[in-house]
Amino acid sequence: SNQEMLDTLRDTVVTQNINGCAEATQAALDAGLSAVEIINDGLSPGMKIVGDKFEAAEIYLPQIMMSAKAMNAAMELLLPVLEEEKGDTEGVGTAITYVQEGDIHDIGHRLVTTMLEANGFKIVDMGVDVPNEKVAETVAQNKDKKLLLVGSALMTTSMLGQKDTVAMLAEEGLRDSVKIMFGGAPVSDAWIAEIGADATAENAADAARVALSLM
Ligand code: HCB
């Protein structure tokens, strides 16, 4: 059943089964599950379990890295599928996507970036570990476009840099040229309100919905 397939996807991430994860992903695609379901209901719950186990000191960094590899093996199959699912919403705006300085967690960032592209956004992907100066510079270069800034932070430490991003854009007179959406596990609605950003989202599918509603 579909639920069994989703459970298998989750378990292959948790057990660091790289080949098994790619195989289970292909099997789920062949059975007609959507890329979004596979990610949100299969792989991501697996990553959540991995994070919880790490926090409880039940597993260590090498295991997390193998789980991330398993997830990446699945993403190699899923990213082209997500891109194919592109709608006819071309021209909704330009999204500058990045991961905050000091942070190299890029799995969620890549998922969100791909989902935005699939929903008609033109993408400027700045990658990981991006200093705020570079963010402000890129916003300035694109300020005449319908613009959305999409930042990710997976650590409570790197998340603090999001506050500086908003402050720097305000100082440089750029805050009104851009909508700002921040996400990543530690980001909450309260944080978004505190730092004066515009929105957050739970997952990549939600991020696309929120992004469209902001434009
Ligand atoms: Co990493 N790590 N890690 N890690 N890691 C976390 C993030 C911890 C929470 C684990 C823990 O302690 N429980 C923790 C951070 C603690 C804190 O907050 N201070 C942590 C730590 C401490 C570290 C290191 C410091 C470990 C060390 O070296 N001692 C180190 C940091 C390196 C650095 O960045 N400077 C490190 C390294 C790693 C890797 C390399 C082993 C690996 C990353 C591989 C990679 O990304 N290429 C890794 C991983 C995989 C994780 C966990 C287990 C999973 C993260 C993940 O990929 N989740 C994570 C535990 C956790 O998050 N609970 C752990 C799956 C994706 C799909 O979810 O949340 O990233 P996501 O994105 C979602 C969602 O947030 C939303 O949509 C996405 C898609 O659904 N979203 C947005 C994301 N961005 C958005 C932007 C928007 O605008 C809107 C929505």
PDB file of C-alpha atoms and ligand atoms in Angstrom:
ATOM      1  CA  SER A   1       0.000   0.000   0.000  1.00  0.00           C
ATOM      2  CA  ASN A   2       0.993   3.649  -0.225  1.00  0.00           C
ATOM      3  CA  GLN A   3       1.415   3.843   3.541  1.00  0.00           C
ATOM      4  CA  GLU A   4       3.808   0.882   3.481  1.00  0.00           C
ATOM      5  CA  MET A   5       5.825   2.590   0.750  1.00  0.00           C
ATOM      6  CA  LEU A   6       6.011   5.801   2.783  1.00  0.00           C
ATOM      7  CA  ASP A   7       7.072   3.829   5.874  1.00  0.00           C
ATOM      8  CA  THR A   8       9.806   2.142   3.820  1.00  0.00           C
ATOM      9  CA  LEU A   9      11.049   5.521   2.580  1.00  0.00           C
ATOM     10  CA  ARG A  10      11.173   6.802   6.158  1.00  0.00           C
ATOM     11  CA  ASP A  11      12.990   3.696   7.391  1.00  0.00           C
ATOM     12  CA  THR A  12      15.643   3.798   4.647  1.00  0.00           C
ATOM     13  CA  VAL A  13      16.588   7.326   5.777  1.00  0.00           C
ATOM     14  CA  VAL A  14      16.640   6.293   9.441  1.00  0.00           C
ATOM     15  CA  THR A  15      18.736   3.159   8.781  1.00  0.00           C
ATOM     16  CA  GLN A  16      21.143   5.015   6.441  1.00  0.00           C
ATOM     17  CA  ASN A  17      20.271   2.693   3.567  1.00  0.00           C
ATOM     18  CA  ILE A  18      21.472   4.768   0.598  1.00  0.00           C
ATOM     19  CA  ASN A  19      20.716   2.297  -2.204  1.00  0.00           C
ATOM     20  CA  GLY A  20      17.502   1.216  -0.527  1.00  0.00           C
ATOM     21  CA  CYS A  21      16.349   4.823  -0.293  1.00  0.00           C
ATOM     22  CA  ALA A  22      16.869   5.446  -4.015  1.00  0.00           C
ATOM     23  CA  GLU A  23      15.150   2.149  -4.850  1.00  0.00           C
ATOM     24  CA  ALA A  24      12.191   2.872  -2.581  1.00  0.00           C
ATOM     25  CA  THR A  25      11.870   6.334  -4.127  1.00  0.00           C
ATOM     26  CA  GLN A  26      11.819   4.933  -7.647  1.00  0.00           C
ATOM     27  CA  ALA A  27       9.273   2.304  -6.589  1.00  0.00           C
ATOM     28  CA  ALA A  28       7.042   4.981  -5.052  1.00  0.00           C
ATOM     29  CA  LEU A  29       7.261   7.122  -8.199  1.00  0.00           C
ATOM     30  CA  ASP A  30       6.450   4.078 -10.330  1.00  0.00           C
ATOM     31  CA  ALA A  31       3.426   3.362  -8.116  1.00  0.00           C
ATOM     32  CA  GLY A  32       2.124   6.874  -8.784  1.00  0.00           C
ATOM     33  CA  LEU A  33       3.005   8.713  -5.582  1.00  0.00           C
ATOM     34  CA  SER A  34       3.867  12.367  -6.194  1.00  0.00           C
ATOM     35  CA  ALA A  35       7.323  13.744  -5.499  1.00  0.00           C
ATOM     36  CA  VAL A  36       5.788  16.044  -2.884  1.00  0.00           C
ATOM     37  CA  GLU A  37       4.142  13.135  -1.031  1.00  0.00           C
ATOM     38  CA  ILE A  38       7.380  11.159  -1.115  1.00  0.00           C
ATOM     39  CA  ILE A  39       9.265  14.088   0.412  1.00  0.00           C
ATOM     40  CA  ASN A  40       6.714  15.336   2.941  1.00  0.00           C
ATOM     41  CA  ASP A  41       5.233  12.021   4.096  1.00  0.00           C
ATOM     42  CA  GLY A  42       8.197   9.656   3.630  1.00  0.00           C
ATOM     43  CA  LEU A  43      11.693  11.134   3.583  1.00  0.00           C
ATOM     44  CA  SER A  44      11.236  14.192   5.812  1.00  0.00           C
ATOM     45  CA  PRO A  45       9.672  12.239   8.710  1.00  0.00           C
ATOM     46  CA  GLY A  46      12.758   9.983   8.483  1.00  0.00           C
ATOM     47  CA  MET A  47      15.063  13.001   8.781  1.00  0.00           C
ATOM     48  CA  LYS A  48      13.019  14.205  11.761  1.00  0.00           C
ATOM     49  CA  ILE A  49      13.619  10.880  13.538  1.00  0.00           C
ATOM     50  CA  VAL A  50      17.332  11.108  12.730  1.00  0.00           C
ATOM     51  CA  GLY A  51      17.491  14.610  14.229  1.00  0.00           C
ATOM     52  CA  ASP A  52      15.685  13.467  17.377  1.00  0.00           C
ATOM     53  CA  LYS A  53      18.027  10.482  17.796  1.00  0.00           C
ATOM     54  CA  PHE A  54      21.046  12.750  17.382  1.00  0.00           C
ATOM     55  CA  GLU A  55      19.679  15.097  20.009  1.00  0.00           C
ATOM     56  CA  ALA A  56      19.150  12.135  22.363  1.00  0.00           C
ATOM     57  CA  ALA A  57      22.774  11.051  21.683  1.00  0.00           C
ATOM     58  CA  GLU A  58      21.510   7.734  20.303  1.00  0.00           C
ATOM     59  CA  ILE A  59      23.398   8.305  17.044  1.00  0.00           C
ATOM     60  CA  TYR A  60      26.377  10.442  16.010  1.00  0.00           C
ATOM     61  CA  LEU A  61      27.427  12.660  13.124  1.00  0.00           C
ATOM     62  CA  PRO A  62      28.672   9.908  10.758  1.00  0.00           C
ATOM     63  CA  GLN A  63      25.212   8.322  10.892  1.00  0.00           C
ATOM     64  CA  ILE A  64      23.529  11.655  10.173  1.00  0.00           C
ATOM     65  CA  MET A  65      25.807  12.114   7.186  1.00  0.00           C
ATOM     66  CA  MET A  66      24.823   8.706   5.841  1.00  0.00           C
ATOM     67  CA  SER A  67      21.138   9.539   6.333  1.00  0.00           C
ATOM     68  CA  ALA A  68      21.704  12.810   4.453  1.00  0.00           C
ATOM     69  CA  LYS A  69      23.361  10.802   1.667  1.00  0.00           C
ATOM     70  CA  ALA A  70      20.333   8.527   1.499  1.00  0.00           C
ATOM     71  CA  MET A  71      18.063  11.568   1.285  1.00  0.00           C
ATOM     72  CA  ASN A  72      20.280  13.071  -1.430  1.00  0.00           C
ATOM     73  CA  ALA A  73      20.167   9.858  -3.450  1.00  0.00           C
ATOM     74  CA  ALA A  74      16.366  10.145  -3.374  1.00  0.00           C
ATOM     75  CA  MET A  75      16.491  13.840  -4.271  1.00  0.00           C
ATOM     76  CA  GLU A  76      18.507  13.117  -7.391  1.00  0.00           C
ATOM     77  CA  LEU A  77      15.500  11.171  -8.627  1.00  0.00           C
ATOM     78  CA  LEU A  78      12.921  13.651  -7.318  1.00  0.00           C
ATOM     79  CA  LEU A  79      14.327  17.036  -8.398  1.00  0.00           C
ATOM     80  CA  PRO A  80      13.824  16.376 -12.147  1.00  0.00           C
ATOM     81  CA  VAL A  81      10.279  15.177 -11.421  1.00  0.00           C
ATOM     82  CA  LEU A  82       9.488  18.331  -9.449  1.00  0.00           C
ATOM     83  CA  GLU A  83      10.852  20.460 -12.277  1.00  0.00           C
ATOM     84  CA  GLU A  84       8.646  18.614 -14.774  1.00  0.00           C
ATOM     85  CA  GLU A  85       5.589  19.351 -12.649  1.00  0.00           C
ATOM     86  CA  LYS A  86       6.077  23.070 -13.416  1.00  0.00           C
ATOM     87  CA  GLY A  87       2.728  24.818 -13.778  1.00  0.00           C
ATOM     88  CA  ASP A  88       1.768  27.601 -16.175  1.00  0.00           C
ATOM     89  CA  THR A  89       2.341  30.328 -13.576  1.00  0.00           C
ATOM     90  CA  GLU A  90       5.425  31.681 -15.388  1.00  0.00           C
ATOM     91  CA  GLY A  91       6.478  35.151 -14.361  1.00  0.00           C
ATOM     92  CA  VAL A  92       5.224  35.206 -10.767  1.00  0.00           C
ATOM     93  CA  GLY A  93       8.485  36.801  -9.636  1.00  0.00           C
ATOM     94  CA  THR A  94      12.139  36.277  -8.819  1.00  0.00           C
ATOM     95  CA  ALA A  95      13.177  34.339  -5.713  1.00  0.00           C
ATOM     96  CA  ILE A  96      16.644  34.771  -4.207  1.00  0.00           C
ATOM     97  CA  THR A  97      17.276  31.650  -2.108  1.00  0.00           C
ATOM     98  CA  TYR A  98      20.132  30.988   0.307  1.00  0.00           C
ATOM     99  CA  VAL A  99      21.271  29.415   3.566  1.00  0.00           C
ATOM    100  CA  GLN A 100      22.432  31.785   6.306  1.00  0.00           C
ATOM    101  CA  GLU A 101      26.132  32.381   7.053  1.00  0.00           C
ATOM    102  CA  GLY A 102      27.717  29.629   9.184  1.00  0.00           C
ATOM    103  CA  ASP A 103      25.173  27.039   8.095  1.00  0.00           C
ATOM    104  CA  ILE A 104      25.759  24.362   5.467  1.00  0.00           C
ATOM    105  CA  HIS A 105      22.506  22.372   5.861  1.00  0.00           C
ATOM    106  CA  ASP A 106      21.202  22.469   2.294  1.00  0.00           C
ATOM    107  CA  ILE A 107      18.642  19.668   1.919  1.00  0.00           C
ATOM    108  CA  GLY A 108      15.619  21.786   2.852  1.00  0.00           C
ATOM    109  CA  HIS A 109      17.004  24.791   0.958  1.00  0.00           C
ATOM    110  CA  ARG A 110      17.293  22.754  -2.230  1.00  0.00           C
ATOM    111  CA  LEU A 111      13.789  21.344  -1.821  1.00  0.00           C
ATOM    112  CA  VAL A 112      12.261  24.776  -1.285  1.00  0.00           C
ATOM    113  CA  THR A 113      14.225  26.250  -4.200  1.00  0.00           C
ATOM    114  CA  THR A 114      13.028  23.496  -6.525  1.00  0.00           C
ATOM    115  CA  MET A 115       9.413  23.838  -5.414  1.00  0.00           C
ATOM    116  CA  LEU A 116       9.503  27.596  -6.045  1.00  0.00           C
ATOM    117  CA  GLU A 117      10.990  27.028  -9.481  1.00  0.00           C
ATOM    118  CA  ALA A 118       8.288  24.455 -10.191  1.00  0.00           C
ATOM    119  CA  ASN A 119       5.725  27.111  -9.267  1.00  0.00           C
ATOM    120  CA  GLY A 120       6.970  29.654 -11.782  1.00  0.00           C
ATOM    121  CA  PHE A 121       9.578  31.655  -9.865  1.00  0.00           C
ATOM    122  CA  LYS A 122      12.788  32.679 -11.588  1.00  0.00           C
ATOM    123  CA  ILE A 123      15.524  31.509  -9.184  1.00  0.00           C
ATOM    124  CA  VAL A 124      18.740  33.132  -8.019  1.00  0.00           C
ATOM    125  CA  ASP A 125      20.241  30.371  -5.825  1.00  0.00           C
ATOM    126  CA  MET A 126      23.067  31.737  -3.667  1.00  0.00           C
ATOM    127  CA  GLY A 127      23.803  28.389  -2.024  1.00  0.00           C
ATOM    128  CA  VAL A 128      24.937  27.856   1.574  1.00  0.00           C
ATOM    129  CA  ASP A 129      26.934  29.831   4.168  1.00  0.00           C
ATOM    130  CA  VAL A 130      26.018  33.191   2.612  1.00  0.00           C
ATOM    131  CA  PRO A 131      27.094  36.376   4.450  1.00  0.00           C
ATOM    132  CA  ASN A 132      24.464  39.111   4.825  1.00  0.00           C
ATOM    133  CA  GLU A 133      26.573  41.573   2.813  1.00  0.00           C
ATOM    134  CA  LYS A 134      26.241  39.232  -0.171  1.00  0.00           C
ATOM    135  CA  VAL A 135      22.483  38.891   0.424  1.00  0.00           C
ATOM    136  CA  ALA A 136      22.010  42.679   0.478  1.00  0.00           C
ATOM    137  CA  GLU A 137      24.153  43.076  -2.639  1.00  0.00           C
ATOM    138  CA  THR A 138      22.069  40.517  -4.536  1.00  0.00           C
ATOM    139  CA  VAL A 139      18.799  42.112  -3.409  1.00  0.00           C
ATOM    140  CA  ALA A 140      20.128  45.502  -4.609  1.00  0.00           C
ATOM    141  CA  GLN A 141      20.999  44.033  -8.009  1.00  0.00           C
ATOM    142  CA  ASN A 142      17.468  42.668  -8.421  1.00  0.00           C
ATOM    143  CA  LYS A 143      15.416  45.363  -6.672  1.00  0.00           C
ATOM    144  CA  ASP A 144      13.521  46.442  -9.798  1.00  0.00           C
ATOM    145  CA  LYS A 145      11.967  42.978 -10.110  1.00  0.00           C
ATOM    146  CA  LYS A 146       9.031  41.470  -8.232  1.00  0.00           C
ATOM    147  CA  LEU A 147      11.296  40.087  -5.563  1.00  0.00           C
ATOM    148  CA  LEU A 148      11.141  37.442  -2.835  1.00  0.00           C
ATOM    149  CA  LEU A 149      14.012  36.619  -0.477  1.00  0.00           C
ATOM    150  CA  VAL A 150      13.922  33.030   0.778  1.00  0.00           C
ATOM    151  CA  GLY A 151      16.381  32.243   3.576  1.00  0.00           C
ATOM    152  CA  SER A 152      16.959  28.991   5.426  1.00  0.00           C
ATOM    153  CA  ALA A 153      18.636  28.369   8.791  1.00  0.00           C
ATOM    154  CA  LEU A 154      18.750  24.966  10.502  1.00  0.00           C
ATOM    155  CA  MET A 155      20.602  25.981  13.636  1.00  0.00           C
ATOM    156  CA  THR A 156      19.504  28.307  16.417  1.00  0.00           C
ATOM    157  CA  THR A 157      22.885  30.054  16.010  1.00  0.00           C
ATOM    158  CA  SER A 158      22.645  30.742  12.263  1.00  0.00           C
ATOM    159  CA  MET A 159      18.988  31.704  12.663  1.00  0.00           C
ATOM    160  CA  LEU A 160      20.091  34.792  14.602  1.00  0.00           C
ATOM    161  CA  GLY A 161      21.685  36.069  11.380  1.00  0.00           C
ATOM    162  CA  GLN A 162      18.213  36.384   9.849  1.00  0.00           C
ATOM    163  CA  LYS A 163      17.544  39.293  12.188  1.00  0.00           C
ATOM    164  CA  ASP A 164      20.645  41.027  10.826  1.00  0.00           C
ATOM    165  CA  THR A 165      19.530  40.337   7.258  1.00  0.00           C
ATOM    166  CA  VAL A 166      16.295  42.259   7.805  1.00  0.00           C
ATOM    167  CA  ALA A 167      18.105  45.056   9.651  1.00  0.00           C
ATOM    168  CA  MET A 168      20.745  45.386   6.927  1.00  0.00           C
ATOM    169  CA  LEU A 169      18.135  45.548   4.165  1.00  0.00           C
ATOM    170  CA  ALA A 170      16.310  48.253   6.115  1.00  0.00           C
ATOM    171  CA  GLU A 171      19.530  50.257   6.651  1.00  0.00           C
ATOM    172  CA  GLU A 172      20.313  50.111   2.953  1.00  0.00           C
ATOM    173  CA  GLY A 173      16.832  51.295   2.009  1.00  0.00           C
ATOM    174  CA  LEU A 174      15.967  47.943   0.410  1.00  0.00           C
ATOM    175  CA  ARG A 175      13.358  46.566   2.813  1.00  0.00           C
ATOM    176  CA  ASP A 176      10.379  47.780   0.750  1.00  0.00           C
ATOM    177  CA  SER A 177      11.815  46.322  -2.474  1.00  0.00           C
ATOM    178  CA  VAL A 178      11.531  42.721  -1.293  1.00  0.00           C
ATOM    179  CA  LYS A 179       9.243  40.266   0.518  1.00  0.00           C
ATOM    180  CA  ILE A 180      11.104  38.106   3.021  1.00  0.00           C
ATOM    181  CA  MET A 181      10.319  34.482   3.867  1.00  0.00           C
ATOM    182  CA  PHE A 182      12.505  32.549   6.307  1.00  0.00           C
ATOM    183  CA  GLY A 183      12.355  28.880   7.217  1.00  0.00           C
ATOM    184  CA  GLY A 184      14.190  25.911   8.663  1.00  0.00           C
ATOM    185  CA  ALA A 185      13.369  23.810  11.709  1.00  0.00           C
ATOM    186  CA  PRO A 186      14.071  26.458  14.424  1.00  0.00           C
ATOM    187  CA  VAL A 187      12.164  29.284  12.677  1.00  0.00           C
ATOM    188  CA  SER A 188       8.786  30.112  14.266  1.00  0.00           C
ATOM    189  CA  ASP A 189       5.988  32.592  13.625  1.00  0.00           C
ATOM    190  CA  ALA A 190       7.082  34.446  16.767  1.00  0.00           C
ATOM    191  CA  TRP A 191      10.617  34.819  15.373  1.00  0.00           C
ATOM    192  CA  ILE A 192       9.281  36.104  12.048  1.00  0.00           C
ATOM    193  CA  ALA A 193       7.193  38.716  13.873  1.00  0.00           C
ATOM    194  CA  GLU A 194      10.086  39.683  16.155  1.00  0.00           C
ATOM    195  CA  ILE A 195      12.548  40.369  13.331  1.00  0.00           C
ATOM    196  CA  GLY A 196      10.063  41.965  10.928  1.00  0.00           C
ATOM    197  CA  ALA A 197      10.183  39.376   8.144  1.00  0.00           C
ATOM    198  CA  ASP A 198       7.006  38.586   6.173  1.00  0.00           C
ATOM    199  CA  ALA A 199       6.378  34.840   6.511  1.00  0.00           C
ATOM    200  CA  THR A 200       7.584  31.332   7.217  1.00  0.00           C
ATOM    201  CA  ALA A 201       6.491  27.887   6.031  1.00  0.00           C
ATOM    202  CA  GLU A 202       6.529  24.352   7.432  1.00  0.00           C
ATOM    203  CA  ASN A 203       7.740  22.482   4.371  1.00  0.00           C
ATOM    204  CA  ALA A 204       8.572  22.904   0.692  1.00  0.00           C
ATOM    205  CA  ALA A 205       4.999  22.550  -0.590  1.00  0.00           C
ATOM    206  CA  ASP A 206       3.785  25.041   2.005  1.00  0.00           C
ATOM    207  CA  ALA A 207       6.681  27.353   1.069  1.00  0.00           C
ATOM    208  CA  ALA A 208       5.440  27.490  -2.532  1.00  0.00           C
ATOM    209  CA  ARG A 209       1.897  28.325  -1.399  1.00  0.00           C
ATOM    210  CA  VAL A 210       3.095  31.053   0.968  1.00  0.00           C
ATOM    211  CA  ALA A 211       5.514  32.456  -1.627  1.00  0.00           C
ATOM    212  CA  LEU A 212       2.759  32.804  -4.225  1.00  0.00           C
ATOM    213  CA  SER A 213       0.486  34.486  -1.684  1.00  0.00           C
ATOM    214  CA  LEU A 214       3.211  37.052  -0.874  1.00  0.00           C
ATOM    215  CA  MET A 215       3.723  38.163  -4.485  1.00  0.00           C
TER     216      MET A 215
HETATM  217 CO1  HCB B   1      23.056  19.015  11.397  1.00  0.00          CO
HETATM  218  N1  HCB B   1      22.160  19.779  12.950  1.00  0.00           N
HETATM  219  N2  HCB B   1      24.778  19.718  12.010  1.00  0.00           N
HETATM  220  N3  HCB B   1      23.765  18.104   9.860  1.00  0.00           N
HETATM  221  N4  HCB B   1      21.362  18.210  11.147  1.00  0.00           N
HETATM  222  C1  HCB B   1      20.705  19.703  12.984  1.00  0.00           C
HETATM  223  C2  HCB B   1      20.120  20.890  12.230  1.00  0.00           C
HETATM  224  C3  HCB B   1      20.410  19.774  14.548  1.00  0.00           C
HETATM  225  C4  HCB B   1      19.049  20.392  14.886  1.00  0.00           C
HETATM  226  C5  HCB B   1      20.536  18.359  15.165  1.00  0.00           C
HETATM  227  C6  HCB B   1      20.251  18.341  16.656  1.00  0.00           C
HETATM  228  O1  HCB B   1      21.088  18.691  17.460  1.00  0.00           O
HETATM  229  N5  HCB B   1      19.073  17.928  17.052  1.00  0.00           N
HETATM  230  C7  HCB B   1      21.643  20.595  15.078  1.00  0.00           C
HETATM  231  C8  HCB B   1      21.434  22.121  15.237  1.00  0.00           C
HETATM  232  C9  HCB B   1      21.261  22.497  16.693  1.00  0.00           C
HETATM  233  C10 HCB B   1      21.025  23.954  16.870  1.00  0.00           C
HETATM  234  O2  HCB B   1      19.989  24.457  16.543  1.00  0.00           O
HETATM  235  N6  HCB B   1      21.967  24.676  17.398  1.00  0.00           N
HETATM  236  C11 HCB B   1      22.713  20.258  14.047  1.00  0.00           C
HETATM  237  C12 HCB B   1      24.112  20.426  14.269  1.00  0.00           C
HETATM  238  C13 HCB B   1      24.503  20.867  15.660  1.00  0.00           C
HETATM  239  C14 HCB B   1      25.078  20.219  13.257  1.00  0.00           C
HETATM  240  C15 HCB B   1      26.605  20.412  13.370  1.00  0.00           C
HETATM  241  C16 HCB B   1      27.075  21.634  14.143  1.00  0.00           C
HETATM  242  C17 HCB B   1      27.168  19.122  13.973  1.00  0.00           C
HETATM  243  C18 HCB B   1      28.658  19.163  14.308  1.00  0.00           C
HETATM  244  O3  HCB B   1      29.477  19.356  13.440  1.00  0.00           O
HETATM  245  N7  HCB B   1      28.926  18.985  15.578  1.00  0.00           N
HETATM  246  C19 HCB B   1      27.004  20.503  11.890  1.00  0.00           C
HETATM  247  C20 HCB B   1      26.857  21.956  11.416  1.00  0.00           C
HETATM  248  C21 HCB B   1      27.534  22.282  10.133  1.00  0.00           C
HETATM  249  C22 HCB B   1      27.226  23.700   9.728  1.00  0.00           C
HETATM  250  O4  HCB B   1      26.170  23.973   9.193  1.00  0.00           O
HETATM  251  N8  HCB B   1      28.117  24.617  10.003  1.00  0.00           N
HETATM  252  C23 HCB B   1      25.931  19.668  11.247  1.00  0.00           C
HETATM  253  C24 HCB B   1      26.095  18.930  10.084  1.00  0.00           C
HETATM  254  C25 HCB B   1      25.103  18.163   9.484  1.00  0.00           C
HETATM  255  C26 HCB B   1      25.350  17.209   8.303  1.00  0.00           C
HETATM  256  C27 HCB B   1      26.437  17.700   7.339  1.00  0.00           C
HETATM  257  C28 HCB B   1      25.750  15.875   8.862  1.00  0.00           C
HETATM  258  C29 HCB B   1      23.903  17.089   7.706  1.00  0.00           C
HETATM  259  C30 HCB B   1      23.594  18.136   6.628  1.00  0.00           C
HETATM  260  C31 HCB B   1      23.729  17.616   5.218  1.00  0.00           C
HETATM  261  C32 HCB B   1      23.240  18.621   4.205  1.00  0.00           C
HETATM  262  O5  HCB B   1      22.354  19.396   4.432  1.00  0.00           O
HETATM  263  N9  HCB B   1      23.859  18.565   3.046  1.00  0.00           N
HETATM  264  C33 HCB B   1      23.050  17.412   8.933  1.00  0.00           C
HETATM  265  C34 HCB B   1      21.662  17.062   9.039  1.00  0.00           C
HETATM  266  C35 HCB B   1      21.106  16.229   7.920  1.00  0.00           C
HETATM  267  C36 HCB B   1      20.873  17.481  10.140  1.00  0.00           C
HETATM  268  C37 HCB B   1      19.406  17.080  10.484  1.00  0.00           C
HETATM  269  C38 HCB B   1      19.428  15.663  11.053  1.00  0.00           C
HETATM  270  C39 HCB B   1      18.385  17.117   9.380  1.00  0.00           C
HETATM  271  C40 HCB B   1      18.275  18.421   8.580  1.00  0.00           C
HETATM  272  C41 HCB B   1      17.508  18.153   7.302  1.00  0.00           C
HETATM  273  O6  HCB B   1      18.090  17.990   6.237  1.00  0.00           O
HETATM  274  N10 HCB B   1      16.173  18.005   7.413  1.00  0.00           N
HETATM  275  C42 HCB B   1      19.061  18.161  11.573  1.00  0.00           C
HETATM  276  C43 HCB B   1      17.964  17.765  12.562  1.00  0.00           C
HETATM  277  C44 HCB B   1      16.690  18.541  12.402  1.00  0.00           C
HETATM  278  O7  HCB B   1      16.537  19.390  11.565  1.00  0.00           O
HETATM  279  N11 HCB B   1      15.770  18.255  13.251  1.00  0.00           N
HETATM  280  C45 HCB B   1      20.428  18.379  12.252  1.00  0.00           C
HETATM  281  C46 HCB B   1      15.306  17.642   6.298  1.00  0.00           C
HETATM  282  C47 HCB B   1      14.862  18.872   5.514  1.00  0.00           C
HETATM  283  C48 HCB B   1      13.962  18.443   4.366  1.00  0.00           C
HETATM  284  O8  HCB B   1      14.118  19.717   6.393  1.00  0.00           O
HETATM  285  O9  HCB B   1      13.929  21.582   8.006  1.00  0.00           O
HETATM  286  O10 HCB B   1      15.913  21.482   6.398  1.00  0.00           O
HETATM  287  P1  HCB B   1      14.477  21.229   6.680  1.00  0.00           P
HETATM  288  O11 HCB B   1      13.693  22.041   5.574  1.00  0.00           O
HETATM  289  C49 HCB B   1      12.280  22.009   5.452  1.00  0.00           C
HETATM  290  C50 HCB B   1      11.530  23.091   6.243  1.00  0.00           C
HETATM  291  O12 HCB B   1      12.275  23.597   7.330  1.00  0.00           O
HETATM  292  C51 HCB B   1      11.167  24.139   5.236  1.00  0.00           C
HETATM  293  O13 HCB B   1      10.991  23.390   4.041  1.00  0.00           O
HETATM  294  C52 HCB B   1      12.000  22.366   3.997  1.00  0.00           C
HETATM  295  C53 HCB B   1      11.523  21.235   3.141  1.00  0.00           C
HETATM  296  O14 HCB B   1      10.380  20.596   3.630  1.00  0.00           O
HETATM  297  N12 HCB B   1      12.121  25.223   4.939  1.00  0.00           N
HETATM  298  C54 HCB B   1      11.724  26.477   4.572  1.00  0.00           C
HETATM  299  C55 HCB B   1      13.461  25.194   4.856  1.00  0.00           C
HETATM  300  N13 HCB B   1      13.946  26.368   4.472  1.00  0.00           N
HETATM  301  C56 HCB B   1      12.910  27.184   4.284  1.00  0.00           C
HETATM  302  C57 HCB B   1      12.876  28.510   3.885  1.00  0.00           C
HETATM  303  C58 HCB B   1      11.643  29.131   3.797  1.00  0.00           C
HETATM  304  O15 HCB B   1      11.583  30.401   3.448  1.00  0.00           O
HETATM  305  C59 HCB B   1      10.471  28.421   4.090  1.00  0.00           C
HETATM  306  C60 HCB B   1      10.508  27.101   4.470  1.00  0.00           C
END
